[in-house]
DNA sequence: AAACGCTGCAACCGCCGCAAA
DNA sequence: GTTTGCGGCGGTTGCAGCGTT
């Protein structure tokens, strides 16, 4: 059944991406915008399948991706959203625009599951049970869910849509309530914005801050390069550095030093081509690029992805309020002054609404 | 120092939904 | 109405790095 995988073609490269490939991909996306992934390998000369290109972009190179450890707030939010949405990682990720669905999924599988299991050990078994049931809410009807789902008249797709509509309405209500400037578009999660096709304007450098991500990659690559074995740092750790850079950025306006410092180090250590320098000259990005609140994002207005960061402070405020609501729900059970949208969501419980599916 | 097991993450695989032909 | 193909998503795997023995 189904079509053969698109990557079965001969000569298609698999495995980890090299910085050179990343640069090729980012260059292309900068010029043409994301999308039309099928053309990417052809037009760039990359020996990768289109899916791989898209994945690399969305999970790694896309501007505005925050890497590294999850904050406690993010963690709580993921847990809360997972309870609400199940394993709909893309949907969850849409509430955490700086995180990719893959990251969240990985974090859930590697950290949160364990954490919740530990919680279970410590007398909160009920919660974990809930997690488990909800974990399997969307999976192919296994055991008990098979019997129960057969009694539900709504198909999986139907009730998911219904759920998403509910959430969307609640979100809209929440946004309306929180919206100060109604001339501004309602903040919608990344997901909603990227699925809306916005004409790409090649005149504007729409994805400058992907340079940020690449530069970090280069850092890791340099450290890992065979010529540089003494500095045994993984790409993971380099991305962690990136994360901490991000967090420190407000207190350290010279965050670009972290890169230039790295560049110096890598230049002197690698002895070969300084890729980060080559990269820098290729894109001519300004040296303050290490900052998440630098002009990179504000330049991205024309891009659907960059637009997430448009007017970031205000939207961030709204997001924080939404986040607070989510977190409040964990700690307080959703009390206090809530608007209709909030109420709808915070009071919703699958357990208390068994007829939701009917 | 070597061997082994564990962990975390990047990437792949296969399926699905949707739109165009 | 059917077929085709692309983009997107969630589950899973492979592997490098790390900690322990």
XYZ file of C-alpha atoms (C1' of nucleotides) in Angstrom:
400
model
C 0.000 0.000 0.000
C 0.970 3.570 -0.497
C 3.548 5.113 -2.672
C 7.170 4.160 -2.397
C 9.166 6.463 -0.163
C 10.348 9.544 -1.954
C 13.858 8.893 -0.744
C 14.311 5.555 -2.450
C 15.912 7.220 -5.409
C 19.454 6.298 -6.122
C 22.088 8.725 -4.957
C 19.993 10.355 -2.296
C 22.092 11.090 0.699
C 20.933 10.191 4.173
C 22.196 10.791 7.629
C 23.411 13.880 9.422
C 23.543 17.133 7.547
C 26.835 18.846 6.979
C 27.247 22.591 7.469
C 27.815 22.935 3.747
C 24.469 21.353 3.042
C 22.851 23.574 5.622
C 24.289 26.620 3.971
C 23.015 25.508 0.606
C 19.582 24.949 2.024
C 19.449 28.228 3.897
C 20.689 30.096 0.868
C 17.921 28.621 -1.167
C 15.235 29.326 1.394
C 16.492 32.865 1.790
C 16.062 33.408 -1.907
C 12.853 31.539 -2.497
C 11.205 31.142 0.838
C 10.155 27.875 2.384
C 7.856 25.658 0.430
C 7.986 23.874 -2.884
C 10.334 21.453 -1.230
C 10.279 19.152 -4.148
C 12.234 21.681 -6.149
C 14.806 22.220 -3.455
C 17.099 19.286 -4.226
C 16.940 20.039 -7.930
C 17.563 23.732 -7.563
C 20.195 23.553 -4.899
C 22.066 20.521 -6.054
C 21.544 18.983 -2.664
C 21.521 15.228 -2.823
C 18.760 15.044 -0.286
C 15.144 14.176 -0.642
C 12.628 16.980 -0.387
C 11.266 15.700 2.861
C 14.654 15.685 4.389
C 15.165 19.280 3.319
C 11.874 20.366 4.760
C 12.562 18.556 7.986
C 15.996 20.017 8.305
C 14.605 23.463 7.783
C 11.645 23.198 10.110
C 13.444 21.375 12.871
C 16.801 22.971 12.790
C 17.497 25.849 10.457
C 14.277 27.788 10.688
C 14.803 31.122 12.395
C 13.644 31.583 15.913
C 14.188 28.072 17.084
C 15.211 27.888 20.666
C 17.364 24.959 21.545
C 18.596 23.507 24.739
C 16.926 22.742 27.999
C 13.266 23.372 28.442
C 12.256 25.803 31.120
C 10.006 24.765 33.916
C 7.214 26.824 32.416
C 7.622 25.227 29.047
C 7.625 21.865 30.682
C 4.401 22.511 32.539
C 2.847 23.883 29.434
C 3.754 20.798 27.456
C 2.324 18.558 30.106
C -0.854 20.554 30.231
C -1.207 20.655 26.478
C -0.446 16.982 26.201
C -3.256 16.264 28.580
C -5.511 18.431 26.493
C -4.406 17.476 23.024
C -2.750 14.107 23.350
C 0.302 13.362 21.266
C -0.458 16.096 18.802
C 3.030 17.437 18.884
C 2.556 19.864 16.049
C -0.435 21.360 17.783
C 1.453 21.567 21.043
C 4.406 23.098 19.278
C 2.161 25.788 17.898
C 1.843 27.115 21.416
C 5.577 27.101 21.860
C 6.688 28.857 18.704
C 10.334 28.614 19.593
C 10.212 24.861 19.914
C 9.776 22.347 17.176
C 7.335 19.504 17.349
C 10.247 17.129 17.110
C 11.916 18.740 20.087
C 8.772 18.594 22.133
C 8.143 15.030 21.137
C 11.673 14.066 22.069
C 11.449 15.936 25.310
C 8.219 14.251 26.151
C 9.543 10.812 25.364
C 12.868 11.221 27.077
C 12.148 13.494 30.029
C 8.537 14.046 30.808
C 7.375 10.477 30.564
C 9.988 9.521 33.078
C 9.195 12.457 35.261
C 5.549 11.603 35.318
C 6.381 8.009 36.001
C 8.347 9.118 38.997
C 5.421 11.187 40.092
C 3.321 8.113 39.789
C 5.657 6.256 42.085
C 5.119 9.012 44.550
C 1.415 8.516 45.095
C 0.151 10.311 42.052
C -0.671 7.195 40.179
C -3.960 8.571 38.999
C -2.319 11.307 37.037
C -0.065 8.925 35.228
C -2.983 6.730 34.437
C -4.595 9.705 32.855
C -1.437 10.326 30.928
C -1.357 6.795 29.725
C -4.929 6.795 28.601
C -4.450 10.083 26.873
C -1.215 8.912 25.377
C -3.159 6.317 23.543
C -6.089 8.461 22.759
C -4.923 8.946 19.228
C -3.110 5.741 18.646
C -4.590 2.975 16.615
C -7.333 1.790 18.886
C -5.522 -0.441 21.267
C -7.220 -2.693 23.757
C -9.685 -0.759 25.848
C -9.786 2.166 23.495
C -10.879 -0.191 20.783
C -13.955 -1.167 22.652
C -14.721 2.298 23.791
C -14.052 3.904 20.469
C -16.365 1.553 18.749
C -19.148 3.023 20.781
C -18.191 6.517 19.781
C -19.962 7.740 16.725
C -17.288 10.261 15.850
C -14.330 9.106 13.891
C -10.901 10.082 15.078
C -10.591 12.739 12.425
C -14.014 14.140 13.175
C -13.567 14.555 16.850
C -10.087 15.892 16.430
C -11.441 18.582 14.191
C -14.128 19.264 16.709
C -11.574 19.515 19.444
C -9.390 21.777 17.395
C -12.339 23.960 16.563
C -13.114 24.220 20.236
C -9.596 25.154 21.012
C -9.516 27.590 18.169
C -12.664 29.276 19.387
C -11.348 29.415 22.891
C -8.108 30.828 21.641
C -9.893 33.408 19.618
C -11.979 34.407 22.586
C -8.884 34.596 24.662
C -7.124 36.677 22.084
C -10.075 38.976 21.727
C -10.144 39.466 25.421
C -6.452 40.091 25.580
C -6.195 42.072 22.419
C -5.265 45.651 23.041
C -4.680 46.697 19.496
C -7.377 45.271 17.294
C -5.725 46.499 14.152
C -3.045 44.002 14.674
C -3.650 40.500 13.522
C -4.625 38.128 16.218
C -1.671 36.170 17.370
C -1.948 32.706 16.131
C 0.528 30.025 16.763
C 3.218 29.317 14.266
C 1.229 26.456 12.922
C -1.635 28.600 11.801
C 0.572 31.166 10.257
C 2.747 28.851 8.322
C -0.148 26.966 6.883
C -1.488 30.201 5.544
C 0.229 30.791 2.300
C 1.638 34.271 2.305
C 3.252 35.458 -0.870
C 6.941 35.483 -0.431
C 8.783 38.620 -1.223
C 12.289 37.821 -2.329
C 13.306 41.448 -1.979
C 13.330 41.142 1.742
C 15.818 38.912 3.448
C 13.170 36.906 5.110
C 15.218 34.348 6.935
C 18.285 36.060 8.157
C 18.206 34.585 11.565
C 18.603 31.097 10.260
C 22.151 32.255 10.015
C 22.018 32.153 13.719
C 21.185 28.507 13.771
C 23.737 27.655 11.144
C 26.458 29.523 12.905
C 25.776 27.489 15.976
C 25.948 24.418 13.867
C 29.232 25.509 12.492
C 30.471 25.932 15.983
C 29.616 22.374 16.722
C 31.054 21.210 13.446
C 34.317 22.952 14.070
C 34.589 21.514 17.484
C 33.864 18.084 16.118
C 35.975 18.307 13.050
C 38.717 15.700 12.832
C 41.284 18.428 12.970
C 39.922 19.552 16.218
C 39.571 16.402 18.204
C 41.045 17.898 21.282
C 37.936 19.914 21.796
C 35.492 17.111 22.217
C 32.220 18.910 22.106
C 29.131 17.520 20.519
C 26.687 19.307 18.372
C 24.291 18.835 21.221
C 26.432 20.706 23.591
C 26.921 23.403 21.055
C 23.224 23.820 20.779
C 23.054 24.001 24.497
C 25.537 26.789 24.377
C 23.247 28.425 21.926
C 20.419 28.095 24.318
C 22.297 29.632 27.139
C 23.401 32.389 24.822
C 19.806 33.021 24.176
C 18.955 33.267 27.790
C 21.796 35.503 28.589
C 21.208 37.821 25.780
C 19.392 40.424 27.767
C 22.184 40.804 30.175
C 24.881 40.477 27.627
C 24.648 42.717 24.654
C 27.925 41.417 23.427
C 26.453 38.045 22.835
C 27.886 38.159 19.367
C 31.188 37.748 21.046
C 30.264 34.249 21.789
C 30.346 33.590 18.108
C 33.235 35.740 17.193
C 35.073 34.165 20.022
C 34.127 30.804 18.729
C 35.117 31.816 15.263
C 38.515 32.770 16.429
C 38.861 29.559 18.250
C 37.677 27.493 15.378
C 39.752 29.397 12.911
C 42.857 28.841 14.830
C 42.069 25.292 15.664
C 40.668 23.932 12.473
C 43.536 25.100 10.393
C 41.459 24.622 7.253
C 38.614 26.598 5.806
C 36.879 28.728 8.347
C 33.353 27.771 7.525
C 31.791 30.186 9.880
C 33.701 32.998 8.271
C 32.815 31.755 4.865
C 29.269 31.598 5.972
C 29.417 35.041 7.410
C 30.761 36.481 4.208
C 28.240 34.542 2.229
C 25.296 36.072 4.006
C 26.880 39.203 5.286
C 24.904 38.972 8.439
C 25.534 41.551 10.998
C 27.609 40.589 13.917
C 24.902 41.059 16.412
C 23.142 38.055 15.060
C 23.469 36.059 18.200
C 20.661 37.892 19.795
C 17.164 36.579 19.546
C 15.830 40.070 19.910
C 18.051 41.543 17.302
C 16.816 42.988 14.079
C 16.748 39.672 12.352
C 13.267 38.956 13.435
C 11.943 42.368 12.802
C 13.267 42.139 9.295
C 11.248 39.071 8.725
C 7.934 40.788 8.458
C 7.169 39.573 5.021
C 7.773 35.993 5.825
C 5.091 33.821 7.266
C 7.564 32.288 9.623
C 9.306 35.440 10.528
C 6.038 37.139 11.228
C 5.763 35.225 14.430
C 8.157 37.683 15.866
C 6.486 40.722 14.546
C 5.690 42.998 17.411
C 7.075 40.339 19.575
C 6.852 42.104 22.877
C 3.143 42.559 22.745
C 2.475 39.148 21.356
C 4.853 37.679 23.821
C 2.817 39.314 26.528
C -0.305 37.720 25.245
C 1.431 34.444 24.930
C 2.670 34.709 28.456
C -0.813 35.387 29.671
C -2.071 32.378 27.852
C 0.772 30.403 29.231
C -0.043 31.649 32.684
C -3.554 30.523 32.252
C -2.378 27.114 31.249
C -0.039 26.939 34.152
C -2.577 28.329 36.543
C -4.829 25.542 35.586
C -2.308 23.085 36.814
C -1.755 24.728 40.101
C -5.108 26.214 40.905
C -7.475 24.099 38.941
C -8.397 27.051 36.795
C -10.031 29.502 39.112
C -10.045 33.247 39.246
C -11.291 35.691 36.683
C -11.510 33.985 33.415
C -13.089 34.979 30.211
C -15.334 32.740 28.253
C -12.585 31.258 26.153
C -10.488 30.530 29.162
C -13.376 29.045 30.975
C -14.210 26.752 28.114
C -10.774 25.366 28.013
C -9.750 25.349 31.598
C -12.899 23.689 32.748
C -12.794 21.119 30.073
C -12.052 17.624 31.153
C -12.217 14.537 29.076
C -13.092 12.552 32.090
C -15.956 14.772 33.034
C -17.175 14.959 29.451
C -17.569 11.402 28.368
C -20.261 12.442 25.948
C -17.918 14.759 24.156
C -17.497 12.166 21.479
C -21.165 11.489 20.994
C 41.885 2.271 30.183
C 38.401 -0.560 28.354
C 33.883 -2.338 28.128
C 29.299 -1.818 28.692
C 24.785 0.175 29.172
C 22.046 4.270 29.107
C 20.440 8.652 27.342
C 19.119 12.161 24.242
C 18.621 13.927 19.862
C 18.656 14.187 14.791
C 16.874 12.012 11.126
C 14.133 8.568 8.782
C 9.886 6.031 7.656
C 5.300 5.374 6.630
C 0.842 7.055 6.722
C -2.689 10.621 6.031
C -5.070 14.745 4.220
C -5.630 17.635 0.709
C -5.491 19.738 -3.731
C -4.656 19.563 -8.503
C -5.006 17.054 -12.748
C -15.262 10.357 -9.136
C -10.545 8.751 -9.418
C -5.700 9.182 -9.482
C -1.506 11.332 -8.401
C 1.730 13.697 -5.772
C 3.094 16.952 -2.282
C 3.359 18.587 2.394
C 2.759 17.488 7.040
C 2.633 14.642 11.104
C 3.663 11.099 14.622
C 6.231 6.992 15.673
C 10.518 4.933 15.563
C 15.403 4.165 14.876
C 20.464 4.906 14.779
C 24.172 6.669 16.790
C 27.264 9.681 19.382
C 28.282 11.007 23.893
C 28.278 10.151 28.692
C 28.418 7.704 33.032
C 29.356 3.610 35.487
C 31.705 -0.532 36.520
